[in-house]
Coordinates of C-alpha atoms and ligand atoms in Angstrom, one line a residue:
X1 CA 12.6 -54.4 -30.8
X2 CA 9.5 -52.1 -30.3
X3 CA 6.6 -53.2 -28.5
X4 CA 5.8 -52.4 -25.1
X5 CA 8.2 -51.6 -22.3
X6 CA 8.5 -55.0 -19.8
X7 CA 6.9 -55.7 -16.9
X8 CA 9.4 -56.6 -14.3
X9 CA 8.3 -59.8 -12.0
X10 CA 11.2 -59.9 -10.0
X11 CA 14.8 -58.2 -9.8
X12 CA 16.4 -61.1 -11.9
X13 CA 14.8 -59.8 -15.2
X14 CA 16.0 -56.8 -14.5
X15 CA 19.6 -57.7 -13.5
X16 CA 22.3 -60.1 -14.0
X17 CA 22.6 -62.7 -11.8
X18 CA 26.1 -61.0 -9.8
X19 CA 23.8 -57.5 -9.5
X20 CA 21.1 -59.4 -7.7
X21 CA 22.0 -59.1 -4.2
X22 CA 23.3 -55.4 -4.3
X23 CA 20.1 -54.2 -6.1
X24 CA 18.0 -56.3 -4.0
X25 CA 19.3 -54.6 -1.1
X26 CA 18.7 -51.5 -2.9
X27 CA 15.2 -51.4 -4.0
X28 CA 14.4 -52.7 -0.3
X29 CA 16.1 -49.7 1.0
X30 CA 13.4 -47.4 -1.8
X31 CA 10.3 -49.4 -0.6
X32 CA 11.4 -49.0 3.3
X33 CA 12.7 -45.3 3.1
X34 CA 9.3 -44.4 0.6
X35 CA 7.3 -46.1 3.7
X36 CA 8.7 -43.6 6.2
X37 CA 8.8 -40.7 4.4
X38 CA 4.9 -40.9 2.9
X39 CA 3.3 -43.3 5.3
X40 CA 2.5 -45.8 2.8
X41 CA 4.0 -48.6 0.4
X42 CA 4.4 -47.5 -3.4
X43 CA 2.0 -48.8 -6.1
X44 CA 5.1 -49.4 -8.5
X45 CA 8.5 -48.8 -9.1
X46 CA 9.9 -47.4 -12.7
X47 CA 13.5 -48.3 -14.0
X48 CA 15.8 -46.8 -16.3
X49 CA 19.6 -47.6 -16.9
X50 CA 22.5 -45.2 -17.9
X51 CA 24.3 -46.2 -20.8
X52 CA 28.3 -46.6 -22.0
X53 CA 28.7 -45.6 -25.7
X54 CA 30.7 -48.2 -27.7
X55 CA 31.3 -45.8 -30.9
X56 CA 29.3 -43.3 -32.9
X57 CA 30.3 -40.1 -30.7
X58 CA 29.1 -36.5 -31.1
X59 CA 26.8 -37.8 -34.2
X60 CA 23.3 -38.6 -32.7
X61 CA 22.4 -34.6 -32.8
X62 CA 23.2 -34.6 -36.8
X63 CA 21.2 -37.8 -37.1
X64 CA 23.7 -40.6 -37.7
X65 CA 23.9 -44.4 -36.0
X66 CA 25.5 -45.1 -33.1
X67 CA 26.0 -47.8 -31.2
X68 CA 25.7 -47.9 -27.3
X69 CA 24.9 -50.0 -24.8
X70 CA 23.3 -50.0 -21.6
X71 CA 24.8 -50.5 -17.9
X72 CA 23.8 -51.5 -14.7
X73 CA 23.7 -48.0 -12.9
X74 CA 20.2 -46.9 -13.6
X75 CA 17.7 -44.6 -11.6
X76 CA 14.9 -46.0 -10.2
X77 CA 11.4 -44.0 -9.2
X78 CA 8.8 -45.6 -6.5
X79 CA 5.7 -43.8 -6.9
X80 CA 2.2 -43.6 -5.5
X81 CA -0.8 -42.0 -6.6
X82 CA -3.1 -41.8 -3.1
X83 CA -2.8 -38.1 -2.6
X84 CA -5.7 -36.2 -3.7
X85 CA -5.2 -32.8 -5.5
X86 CA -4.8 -29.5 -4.3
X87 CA -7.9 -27.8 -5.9
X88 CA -9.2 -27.2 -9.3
X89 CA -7.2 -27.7 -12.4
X90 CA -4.1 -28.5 -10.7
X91 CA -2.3 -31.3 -9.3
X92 CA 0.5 -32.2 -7.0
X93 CA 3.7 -33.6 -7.1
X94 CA 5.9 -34.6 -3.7
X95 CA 9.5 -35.4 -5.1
X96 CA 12.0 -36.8 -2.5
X97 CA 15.5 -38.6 -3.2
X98 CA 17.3 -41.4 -1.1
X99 CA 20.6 -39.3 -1.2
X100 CA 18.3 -36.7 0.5
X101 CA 21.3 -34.4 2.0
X102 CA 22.4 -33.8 -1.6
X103 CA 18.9 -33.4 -3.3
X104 CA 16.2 -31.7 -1.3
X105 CA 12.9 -32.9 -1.4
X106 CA 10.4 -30.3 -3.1
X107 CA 6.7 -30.4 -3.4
X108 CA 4.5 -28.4 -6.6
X109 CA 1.2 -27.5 -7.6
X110 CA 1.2 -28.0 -11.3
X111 CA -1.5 -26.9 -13.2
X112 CA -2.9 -29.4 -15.6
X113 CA -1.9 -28.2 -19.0
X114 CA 0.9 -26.5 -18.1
X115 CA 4.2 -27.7 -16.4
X116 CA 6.6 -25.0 -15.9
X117 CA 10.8 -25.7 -16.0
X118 CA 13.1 -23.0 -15.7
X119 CA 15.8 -24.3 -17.6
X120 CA 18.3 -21.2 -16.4
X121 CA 18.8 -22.5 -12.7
X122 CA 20.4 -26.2 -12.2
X123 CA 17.7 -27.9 -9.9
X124 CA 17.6 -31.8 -9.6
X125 CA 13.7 -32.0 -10.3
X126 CA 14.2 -30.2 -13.6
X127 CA 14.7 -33.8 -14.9
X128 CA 11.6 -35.3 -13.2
X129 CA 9.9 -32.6 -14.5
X130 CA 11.1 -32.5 -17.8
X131 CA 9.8 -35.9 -18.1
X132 CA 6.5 -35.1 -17.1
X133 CA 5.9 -32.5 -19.2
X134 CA 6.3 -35.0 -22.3
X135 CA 4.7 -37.5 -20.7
X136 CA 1.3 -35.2 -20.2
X137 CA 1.5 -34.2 -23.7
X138 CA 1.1 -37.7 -24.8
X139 CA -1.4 -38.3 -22.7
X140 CA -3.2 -35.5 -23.9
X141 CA -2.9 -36.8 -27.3
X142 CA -4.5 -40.0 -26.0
X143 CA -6.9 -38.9 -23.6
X144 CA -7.7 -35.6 -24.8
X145 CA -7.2 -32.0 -23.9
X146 CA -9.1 -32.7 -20.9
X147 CA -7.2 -34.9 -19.3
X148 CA -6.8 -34.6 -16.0
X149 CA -3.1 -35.9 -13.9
X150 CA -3.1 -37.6 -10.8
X151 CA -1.1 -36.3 -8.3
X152 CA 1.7 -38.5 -7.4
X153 CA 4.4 -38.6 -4.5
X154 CA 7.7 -40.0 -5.4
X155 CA 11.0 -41.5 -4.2
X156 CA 13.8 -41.8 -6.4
X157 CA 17.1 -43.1 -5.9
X158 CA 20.1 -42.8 -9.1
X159 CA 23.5 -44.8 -9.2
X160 CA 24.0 -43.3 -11.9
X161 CA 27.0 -40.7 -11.6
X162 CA 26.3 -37.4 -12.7
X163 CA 27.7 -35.3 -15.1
X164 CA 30.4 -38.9 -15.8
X165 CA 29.3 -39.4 -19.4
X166 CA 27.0 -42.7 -18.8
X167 CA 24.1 -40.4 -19.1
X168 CA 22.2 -40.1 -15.9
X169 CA 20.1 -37.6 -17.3
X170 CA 18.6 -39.1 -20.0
X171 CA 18.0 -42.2 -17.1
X172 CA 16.0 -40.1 -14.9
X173 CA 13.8 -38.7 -17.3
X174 CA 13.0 -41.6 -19.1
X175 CA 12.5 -43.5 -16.1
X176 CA 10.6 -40.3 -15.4
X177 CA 8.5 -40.1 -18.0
X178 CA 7.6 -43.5 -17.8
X179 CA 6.5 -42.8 -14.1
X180 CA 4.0 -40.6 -15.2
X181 CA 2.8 -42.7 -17.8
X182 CA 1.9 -45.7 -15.1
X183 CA 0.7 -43.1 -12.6
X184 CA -2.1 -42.5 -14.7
X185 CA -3.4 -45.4 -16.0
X186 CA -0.9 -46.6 -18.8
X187 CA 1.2 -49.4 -17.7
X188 CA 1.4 -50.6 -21.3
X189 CA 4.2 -48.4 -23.2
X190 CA 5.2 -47.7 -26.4
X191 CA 9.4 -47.8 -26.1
X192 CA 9.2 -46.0 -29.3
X193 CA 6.4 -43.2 -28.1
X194 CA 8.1 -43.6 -24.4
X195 CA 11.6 -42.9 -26.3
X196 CA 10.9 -40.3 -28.7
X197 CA 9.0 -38.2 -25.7
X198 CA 12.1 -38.1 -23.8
X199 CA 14.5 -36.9 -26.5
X200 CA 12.4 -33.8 -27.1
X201 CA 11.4 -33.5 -23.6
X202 CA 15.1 -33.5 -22.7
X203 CA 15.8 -30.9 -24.2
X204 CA 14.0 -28.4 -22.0
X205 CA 16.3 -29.4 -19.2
X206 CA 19.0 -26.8 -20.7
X207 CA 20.8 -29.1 -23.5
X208 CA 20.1 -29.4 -27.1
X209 CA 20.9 -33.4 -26.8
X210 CA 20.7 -36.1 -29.4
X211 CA 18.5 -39.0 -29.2
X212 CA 21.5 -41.8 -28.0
X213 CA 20.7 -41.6 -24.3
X214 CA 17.0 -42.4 -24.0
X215 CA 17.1 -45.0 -27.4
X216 CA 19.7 -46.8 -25.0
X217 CA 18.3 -46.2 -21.9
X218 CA 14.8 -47.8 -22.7
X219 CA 15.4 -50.4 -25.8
X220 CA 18.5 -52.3 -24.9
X221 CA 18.5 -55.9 -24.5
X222 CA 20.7 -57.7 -21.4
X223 CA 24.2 -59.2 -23.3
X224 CA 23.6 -56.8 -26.5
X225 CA 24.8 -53.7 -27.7
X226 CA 22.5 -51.5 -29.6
X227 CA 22.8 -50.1 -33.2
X228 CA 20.4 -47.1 -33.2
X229 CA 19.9 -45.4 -36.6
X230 CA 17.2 -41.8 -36.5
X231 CA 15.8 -41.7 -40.0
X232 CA 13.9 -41.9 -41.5
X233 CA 12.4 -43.2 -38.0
X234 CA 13.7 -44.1 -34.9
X235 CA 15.6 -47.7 -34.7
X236 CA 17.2 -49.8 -32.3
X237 CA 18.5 -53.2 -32.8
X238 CA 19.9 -55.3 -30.7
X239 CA 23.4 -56.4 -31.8
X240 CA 26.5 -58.9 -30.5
X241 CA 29.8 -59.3 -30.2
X242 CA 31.2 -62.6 -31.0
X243 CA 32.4 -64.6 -28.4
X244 CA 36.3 -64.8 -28.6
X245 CA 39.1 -66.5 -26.2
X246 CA 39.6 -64.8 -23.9
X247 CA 36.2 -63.1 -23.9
X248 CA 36.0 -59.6 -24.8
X249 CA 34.8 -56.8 -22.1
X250 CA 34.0 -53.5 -21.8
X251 CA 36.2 -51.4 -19.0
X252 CA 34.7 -48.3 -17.9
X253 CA 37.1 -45.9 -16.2
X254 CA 36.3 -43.0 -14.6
X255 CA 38.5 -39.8 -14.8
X256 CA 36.0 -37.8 -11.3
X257 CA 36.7 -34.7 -13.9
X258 CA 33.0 -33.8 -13.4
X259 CA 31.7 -32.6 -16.8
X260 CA 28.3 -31.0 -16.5
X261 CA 26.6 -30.5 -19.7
X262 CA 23.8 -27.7 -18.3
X263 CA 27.0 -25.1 -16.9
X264 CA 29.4 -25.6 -19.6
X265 CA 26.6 -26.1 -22.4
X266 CA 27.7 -22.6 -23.9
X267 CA 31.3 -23.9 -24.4
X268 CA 30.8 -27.2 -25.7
X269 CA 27.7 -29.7 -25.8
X270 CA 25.5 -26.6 -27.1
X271 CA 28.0 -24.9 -28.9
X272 CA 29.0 -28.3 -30.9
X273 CA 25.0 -28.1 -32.2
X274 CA 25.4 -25.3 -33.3
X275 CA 28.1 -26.0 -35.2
X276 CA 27.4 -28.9 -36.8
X277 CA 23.9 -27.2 -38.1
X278 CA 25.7 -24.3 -39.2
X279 CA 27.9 -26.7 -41.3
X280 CA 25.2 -28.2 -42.5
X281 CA 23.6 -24.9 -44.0
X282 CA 27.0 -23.8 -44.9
X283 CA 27.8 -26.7 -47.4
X284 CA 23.6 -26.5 -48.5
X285 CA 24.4 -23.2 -49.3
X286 CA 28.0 -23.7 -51.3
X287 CA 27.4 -27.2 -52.7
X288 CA 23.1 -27.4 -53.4
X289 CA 21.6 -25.5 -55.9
X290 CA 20.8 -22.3 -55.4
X291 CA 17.4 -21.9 -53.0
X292 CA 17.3 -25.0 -51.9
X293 CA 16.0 -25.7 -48.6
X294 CA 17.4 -28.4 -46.2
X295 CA 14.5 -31.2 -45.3
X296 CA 13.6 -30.2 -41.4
X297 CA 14.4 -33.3 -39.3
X298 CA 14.2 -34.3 -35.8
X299 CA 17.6 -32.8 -34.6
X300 CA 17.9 -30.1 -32.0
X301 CA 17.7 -27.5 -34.3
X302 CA 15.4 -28.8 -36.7
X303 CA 18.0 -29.5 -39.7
X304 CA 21.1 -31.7 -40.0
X305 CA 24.0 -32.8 -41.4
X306 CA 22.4 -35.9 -42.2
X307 CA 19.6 -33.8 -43.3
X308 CA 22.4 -32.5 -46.2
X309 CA 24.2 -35.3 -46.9
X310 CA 20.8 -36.9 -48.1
X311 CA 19.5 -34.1 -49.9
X312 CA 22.8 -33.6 -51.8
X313 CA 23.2 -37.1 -53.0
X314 CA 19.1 -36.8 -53.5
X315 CA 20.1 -33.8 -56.2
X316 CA 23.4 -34.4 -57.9
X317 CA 21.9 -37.9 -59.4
X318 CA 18.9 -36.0 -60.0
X319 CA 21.0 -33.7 -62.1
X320 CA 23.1 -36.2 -63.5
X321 CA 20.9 -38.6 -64.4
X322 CA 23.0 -41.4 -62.4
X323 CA 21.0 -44.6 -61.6
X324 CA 23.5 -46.2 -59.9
X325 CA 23.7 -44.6 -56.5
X326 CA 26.7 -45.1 -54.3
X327 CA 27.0 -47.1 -50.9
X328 CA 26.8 -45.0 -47.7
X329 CA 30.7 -45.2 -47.1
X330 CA 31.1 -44.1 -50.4
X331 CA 29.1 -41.0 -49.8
X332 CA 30.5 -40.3 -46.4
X333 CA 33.7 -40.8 -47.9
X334 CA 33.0 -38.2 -51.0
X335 CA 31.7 -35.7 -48.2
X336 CA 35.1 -35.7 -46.3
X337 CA 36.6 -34.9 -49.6
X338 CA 33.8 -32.0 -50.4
X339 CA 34.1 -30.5 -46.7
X340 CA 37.8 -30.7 -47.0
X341 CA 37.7 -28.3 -50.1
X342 CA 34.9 -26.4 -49.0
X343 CA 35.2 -25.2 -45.5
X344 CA 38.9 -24.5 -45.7
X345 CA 39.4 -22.7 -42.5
X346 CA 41.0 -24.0 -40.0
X347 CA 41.0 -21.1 -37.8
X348 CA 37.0 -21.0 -37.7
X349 CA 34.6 -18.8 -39.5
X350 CA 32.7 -15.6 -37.8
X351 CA 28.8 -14.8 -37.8
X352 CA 29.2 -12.1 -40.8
X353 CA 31.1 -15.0 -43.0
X354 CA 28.5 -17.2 -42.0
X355 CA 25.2 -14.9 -42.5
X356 CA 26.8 -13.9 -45.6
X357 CA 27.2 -17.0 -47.2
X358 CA 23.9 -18.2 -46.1
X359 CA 22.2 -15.3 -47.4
X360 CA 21.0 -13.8 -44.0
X361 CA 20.8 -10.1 -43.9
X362 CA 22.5 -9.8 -40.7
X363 CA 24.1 -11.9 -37.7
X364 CA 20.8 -11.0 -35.5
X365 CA 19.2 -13.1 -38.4
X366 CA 21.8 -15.9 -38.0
X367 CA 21.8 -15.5 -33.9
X368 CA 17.6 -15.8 -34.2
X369 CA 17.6 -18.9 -36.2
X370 CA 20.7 -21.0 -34.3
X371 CA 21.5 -19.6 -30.9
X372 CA 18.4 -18.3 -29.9
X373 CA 17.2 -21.4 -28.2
X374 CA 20.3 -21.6 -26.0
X375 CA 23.1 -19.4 -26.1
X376 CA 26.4 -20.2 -27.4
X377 CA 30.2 -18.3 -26.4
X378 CA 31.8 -18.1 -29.7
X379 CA 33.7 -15.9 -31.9
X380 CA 34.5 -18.4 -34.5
X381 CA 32.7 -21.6 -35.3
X382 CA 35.0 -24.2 -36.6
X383 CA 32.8 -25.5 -39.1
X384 CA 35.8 -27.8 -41.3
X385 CA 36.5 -29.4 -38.3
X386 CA 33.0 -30.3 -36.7
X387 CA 31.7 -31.6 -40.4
X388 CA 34.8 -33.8 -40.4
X389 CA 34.6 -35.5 -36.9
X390 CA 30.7 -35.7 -38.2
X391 CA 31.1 -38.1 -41.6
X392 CA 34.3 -39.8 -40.6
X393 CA 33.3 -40.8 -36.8
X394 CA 29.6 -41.9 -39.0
X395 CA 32.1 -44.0 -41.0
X396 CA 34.0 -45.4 -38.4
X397 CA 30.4 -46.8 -36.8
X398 CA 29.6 -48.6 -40.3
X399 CA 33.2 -50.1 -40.5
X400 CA 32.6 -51.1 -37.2
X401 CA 28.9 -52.8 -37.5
X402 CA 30.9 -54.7 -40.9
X403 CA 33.4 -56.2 -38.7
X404 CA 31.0 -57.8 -36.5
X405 CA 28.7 -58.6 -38.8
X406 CA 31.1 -60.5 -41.1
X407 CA 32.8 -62.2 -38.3
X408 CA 29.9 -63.2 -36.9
X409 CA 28.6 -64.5 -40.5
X410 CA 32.3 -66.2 -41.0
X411 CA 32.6 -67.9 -37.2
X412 CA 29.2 -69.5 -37.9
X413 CA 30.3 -71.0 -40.9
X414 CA 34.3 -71.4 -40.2
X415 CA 35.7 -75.0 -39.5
X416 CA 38.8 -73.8 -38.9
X417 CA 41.3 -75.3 -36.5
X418 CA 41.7 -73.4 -32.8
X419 CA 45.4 -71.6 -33.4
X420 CA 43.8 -70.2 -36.7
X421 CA 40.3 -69.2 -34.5
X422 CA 42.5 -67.6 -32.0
X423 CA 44.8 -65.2 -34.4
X424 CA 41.4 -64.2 -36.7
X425 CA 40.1 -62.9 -32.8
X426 CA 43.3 -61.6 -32.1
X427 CA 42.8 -59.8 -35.7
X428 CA 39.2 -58.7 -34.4
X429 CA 39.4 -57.8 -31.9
X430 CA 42.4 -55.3 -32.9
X431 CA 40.7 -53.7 -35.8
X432 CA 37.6 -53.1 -33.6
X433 CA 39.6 -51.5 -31.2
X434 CA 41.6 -49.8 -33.7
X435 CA 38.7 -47.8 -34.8
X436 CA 37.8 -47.3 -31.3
X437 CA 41.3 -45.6 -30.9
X438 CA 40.6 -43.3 -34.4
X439 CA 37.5 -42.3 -32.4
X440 CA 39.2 -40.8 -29.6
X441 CA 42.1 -39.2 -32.0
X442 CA 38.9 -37.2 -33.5
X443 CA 37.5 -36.6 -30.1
X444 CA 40.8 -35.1 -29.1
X445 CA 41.9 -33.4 -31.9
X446 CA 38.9 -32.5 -34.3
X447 CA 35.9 -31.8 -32.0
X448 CA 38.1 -31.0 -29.0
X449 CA 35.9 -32.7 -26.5
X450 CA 38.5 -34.7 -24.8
X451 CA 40.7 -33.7 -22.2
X452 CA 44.1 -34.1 -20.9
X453 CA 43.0 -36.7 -18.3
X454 CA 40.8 -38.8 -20.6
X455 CA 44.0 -39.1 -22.8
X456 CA 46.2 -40.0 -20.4
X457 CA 43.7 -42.9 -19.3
X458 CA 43.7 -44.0 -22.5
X459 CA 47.2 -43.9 -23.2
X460 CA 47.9 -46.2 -19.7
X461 CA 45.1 -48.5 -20.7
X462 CA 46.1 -49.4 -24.2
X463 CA 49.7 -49.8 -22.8
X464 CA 48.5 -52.4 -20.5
X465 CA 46.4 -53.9 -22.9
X466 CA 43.5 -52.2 -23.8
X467 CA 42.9 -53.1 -28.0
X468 CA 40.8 -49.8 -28.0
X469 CA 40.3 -46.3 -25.2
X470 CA 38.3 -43.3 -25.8
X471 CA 36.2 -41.4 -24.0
X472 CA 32.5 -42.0 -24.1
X473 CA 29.5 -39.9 -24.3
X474 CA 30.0 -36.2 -24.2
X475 CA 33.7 -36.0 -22.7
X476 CA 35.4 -33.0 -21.6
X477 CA 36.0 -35.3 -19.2
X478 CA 33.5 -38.0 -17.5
X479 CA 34.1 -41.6 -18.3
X480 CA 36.4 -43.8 -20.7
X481 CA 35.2 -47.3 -22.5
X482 CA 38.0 -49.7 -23.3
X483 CA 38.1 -52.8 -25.0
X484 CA 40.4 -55.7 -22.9
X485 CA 40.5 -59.6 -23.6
X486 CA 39.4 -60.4 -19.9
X487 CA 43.0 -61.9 -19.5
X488 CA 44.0 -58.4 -19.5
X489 CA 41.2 -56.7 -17.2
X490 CA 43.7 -56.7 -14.1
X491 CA 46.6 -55.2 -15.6
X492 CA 44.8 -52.6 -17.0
X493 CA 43.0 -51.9 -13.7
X494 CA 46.6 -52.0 -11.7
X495 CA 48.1 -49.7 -14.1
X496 CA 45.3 -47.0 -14.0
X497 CA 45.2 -47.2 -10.1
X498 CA 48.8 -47.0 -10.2
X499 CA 49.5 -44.5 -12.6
X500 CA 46.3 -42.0 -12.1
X501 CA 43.8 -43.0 -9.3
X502 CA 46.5 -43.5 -7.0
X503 CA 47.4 -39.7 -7.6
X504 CA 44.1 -38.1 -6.8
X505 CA 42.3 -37.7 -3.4
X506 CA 39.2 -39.8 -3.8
X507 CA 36.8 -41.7 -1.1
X508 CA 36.8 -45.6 -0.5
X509 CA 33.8 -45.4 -2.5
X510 CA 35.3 -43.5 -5.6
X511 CA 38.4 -45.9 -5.8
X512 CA 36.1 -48.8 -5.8
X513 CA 33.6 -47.5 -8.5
X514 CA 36.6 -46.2 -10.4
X515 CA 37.0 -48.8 -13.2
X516 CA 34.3 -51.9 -13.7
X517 CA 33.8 -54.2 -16.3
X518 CA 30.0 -53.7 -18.1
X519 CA 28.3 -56.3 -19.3
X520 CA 25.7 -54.9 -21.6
X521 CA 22.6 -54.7 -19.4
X522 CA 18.4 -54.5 -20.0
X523 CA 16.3 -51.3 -20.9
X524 CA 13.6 -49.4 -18.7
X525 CA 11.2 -51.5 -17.0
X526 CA 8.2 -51.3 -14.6
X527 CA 8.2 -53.4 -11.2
X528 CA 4.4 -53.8 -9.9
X529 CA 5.3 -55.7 -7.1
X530 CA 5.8 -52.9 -4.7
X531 CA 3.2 -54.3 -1.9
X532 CA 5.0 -57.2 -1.8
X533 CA 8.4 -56.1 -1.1
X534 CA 11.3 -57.9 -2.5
X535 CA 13.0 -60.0 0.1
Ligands
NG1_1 P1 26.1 -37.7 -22.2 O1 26.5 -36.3 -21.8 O2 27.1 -38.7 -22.0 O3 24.8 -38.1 -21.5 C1 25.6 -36.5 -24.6 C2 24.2 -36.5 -25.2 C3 24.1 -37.6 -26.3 C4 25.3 -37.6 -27.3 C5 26.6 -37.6 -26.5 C6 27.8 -37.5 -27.4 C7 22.4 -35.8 -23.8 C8 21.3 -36.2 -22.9 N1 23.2 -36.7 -24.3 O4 25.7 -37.7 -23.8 O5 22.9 -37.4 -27.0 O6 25.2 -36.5 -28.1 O7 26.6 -36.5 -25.5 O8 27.8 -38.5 -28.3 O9 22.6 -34.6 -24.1

């Protein structure tokens, strides 16, 4: 699935074919409103799409698979390079957005080999810039130290709802990134360089984030999901769902409880890093031989729970001369065991139980090396419980993946008459959504990122239908997935809008973007054909 990310000849490779006239009317709207607000047609247009996560939640940050897909709602950047710079070493960047009464349009000097983000106020071109700035280091590694950035004005337009869990942040900086990267001279990208650029560059937005978002945003593949592993390199592949009677969809339901990642990062998204590393050097420190040293990775804070799990399987066959090694499940499922009757406090453990066991002199030690990078409000970090959503919600992705790959194995080879077809998809489809519902159970009760409206939207969906709910993406409220045969779709849309839409204040607009089915959609691309127009 690596190579280069697509050129884009025309909106239908972008979109499906029921998309087409919306978007067309759309990117039309970009080229126009970029004419009059810059005097001039765009050179290109960059494209990046949000993303609905089927399962794997809350485990890309410790390094385990996942598997999302990505949607329609993207963000999309038109761009133009004809303003000269400023003076000397620096170069300018004119930022304006379509929904222009919400997101002012700014203008910066930026000197070449330094863009600055100040991560501590919430400003919408943090995420342009953030993008940027990994873009220009790759450059840089290109091109030299000497590289010199054009200066670029820009129009972007996002349908992506913020802050609702189908990660319009990670869609406007890889679309961002990629921006920059045709801007000056590179229309052919790496996905994989493209990818990898915007994880770490995302991160100095404010949020210690995972690698789901962008892998999503710029790999997937129109009518597949994506199974993304992170060691010992980045993956994606694209994978599918087998075609059942009724078909399968994915429902995505909004709960407009706005969850914003940068202001509550402290409380939850951040917080949850840090405990899920601290587990990870808690168990090194109980269960590895003394000294040893957990393998830096490419997680937020430089080592995982991954990072463990590998090193202590890595050692105890070492030591016990094994040579038969066991299967992943096996080892996830020995791990649940071991942080069961390690970490055996439920009520959390403090800094000085933590320093201490890891050997630090002092919680200023501990704070240095975890919460430094972004501060965390905690008095207890519930380490047991973290570690356990970790290896059991990895576990529920690779029982997942096994379903569909051995029904999609056994449906290619099955002969079987249509009554027996129809109750082994019944069968299916429930066992996939089965684990789907385990995932939110976790969600709700072990990592406590759920909330009281996600659940009930979950609770009304899977009583109209629904063979699996949960939330998706970082929760504390945002946006829901569910699985529904399409013979089911309306009854679960009637029974959310009767039982919870119809009980909030929301626009026409909001009740009609509420719930949609998702078909999975394509990756980032670049559109050339700006002159043209679209029409
Ligand atoms: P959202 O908030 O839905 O974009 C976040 C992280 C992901 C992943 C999920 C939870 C960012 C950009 N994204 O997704 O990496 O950790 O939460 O599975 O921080």
């Amino acid at each position: 699935m690596s190579g280069p990310v697509p050129i884009a000849n025309s909106l239908e490779d972008i979109y499906t074919r029921d998309a087409l006239d919306t978007q067309t009317k759309r990117w039309n709207n970009l080229l126009s409103k970029f004419e009059s607000t810059y005097g001039h047609q765009p050179e290109f247009v960059s494209r990046s799409p949000g993303r609905v996560n089927i399962i794997g939640e809350h485990i890309d940050y410790s390094l385990y698979s996942v598997l999302p897909m990505a949607i329609t709602a993207d963000t999309i950047i038109a761009v133009s390079t004809h303003l000269p710079a400023p003076k000397e070493g620096t170069f300018r960047i004119q930022i304006a957005n379509v929904q222009d009464s919400k997101f002012k349009s700014r203008e910066f000097d930026i000197l070449y080999d330094s863009v600055d983000i100040d991560a501590t106020v919430h400003e919408w071109t943090n995420y342009f810039k953030s993008g940027l700035r990994g873009a220009l280091e790759l450059l840089r590694k290109k091109h030299g130290a000497d590289f010199k950035p054009k200066s670029m004005q820009i129009l972007m337009d996002g349908t992506v709802p913020a802050g609702g869990g189908l990660s319009s942040s990670a869609a406007f900086v890889t679309a961002s990134a990629l921006a920059v990267m045709a801007a000056n001279g590179e229309q052919t990208v790496d996905k994989k360089e493209l990818t990898e650029l915007a994880i770490v560059s995302e991160r100095a937005v404010g949020v210690n984030s995972g690698g789901m978002d962008q892998s999503a945003s710029v790999f997937s593949e129109r009518g597949s999901a994506l199974f993304v592993s992170f060691t010992p390199t980045l993956l994606a592949r694209p994978v599918s769902f087998p075609p059942t009677t009724p078909e399968l969809t994915f429902l995505i339901a909004q709960s407009f409880v706005t969850a914003d990642k940068f202001v509550t990062g402290p409380i939850h998204y951040n917080l949850r890093v840090v405990e899920c590393t601290l587990a990870a050097a808690y168990l090194n420190a109980v269960l590895n031989p003394p000294g040893t040293l957990l393998p830096g990775d490419a997680s937020p804070l430089g080592i995982s729970l991954h990072g463990f799990h590998e090193t202590y399987f890595a050692l105890s066959e070492h030591n016990s001369g094994a040579t038969s090694s066991k299967s992943i499940t096996e080892q996830l499922e020995h791990l649940l065991e071991l942080t069961k009757q390690t970490l055996t406090k439920e009520e959390g453990y403090t800094r000085s139980e933590i320093a201490a066991v890891l050997g630090l002199p002092s919680t200023s030690e501990l704070d240095q090396k975890f919460t430094s990078r972004f501060p965390v409000r905690a008095e207890r970090f519930k380490l047991r419980q973290r570690a356990i959503h970790v290896f059991s919600e990895a576990l529920r992705v690779l029982k997942l993946m096994d379903l569909l790959e051995t029904s999609s194995s056994s449906s290619s080879s099955s002969s079987s008459s249509s009554s027996s077809t129809t109750s082994t998809a019944e069968d299916l489809n429930s066992r996939l959504g089965a684990l789907l519902n385990e995932t939110q159970d976790s969600c709700r009760e072990v990592y406590e990122c759920s909330c009281e409206e996600i659940d009930r939207i979950c609770a009304i969906a899977r009583q109209a239908g629904s063979y699996g709910s949960r939330l998706t993406g970082a929760g504390w409220g945002g946006c829901s997935v569910h699985l529904v045969p399409a013979d089911k779709v309306n009854n679960v849309k009637e029974a959310l809008e009767r039982e919870y839409y119809s009980k909030l204040e929301l626009t026409e607009e909001q009740r009609e973007g509420a719930v949609v089915v998702s078909k999975p959609g394509s990756g980032s691309a670049l559109y050339l054909g700006g002159k043209e127009g679209l029409a």
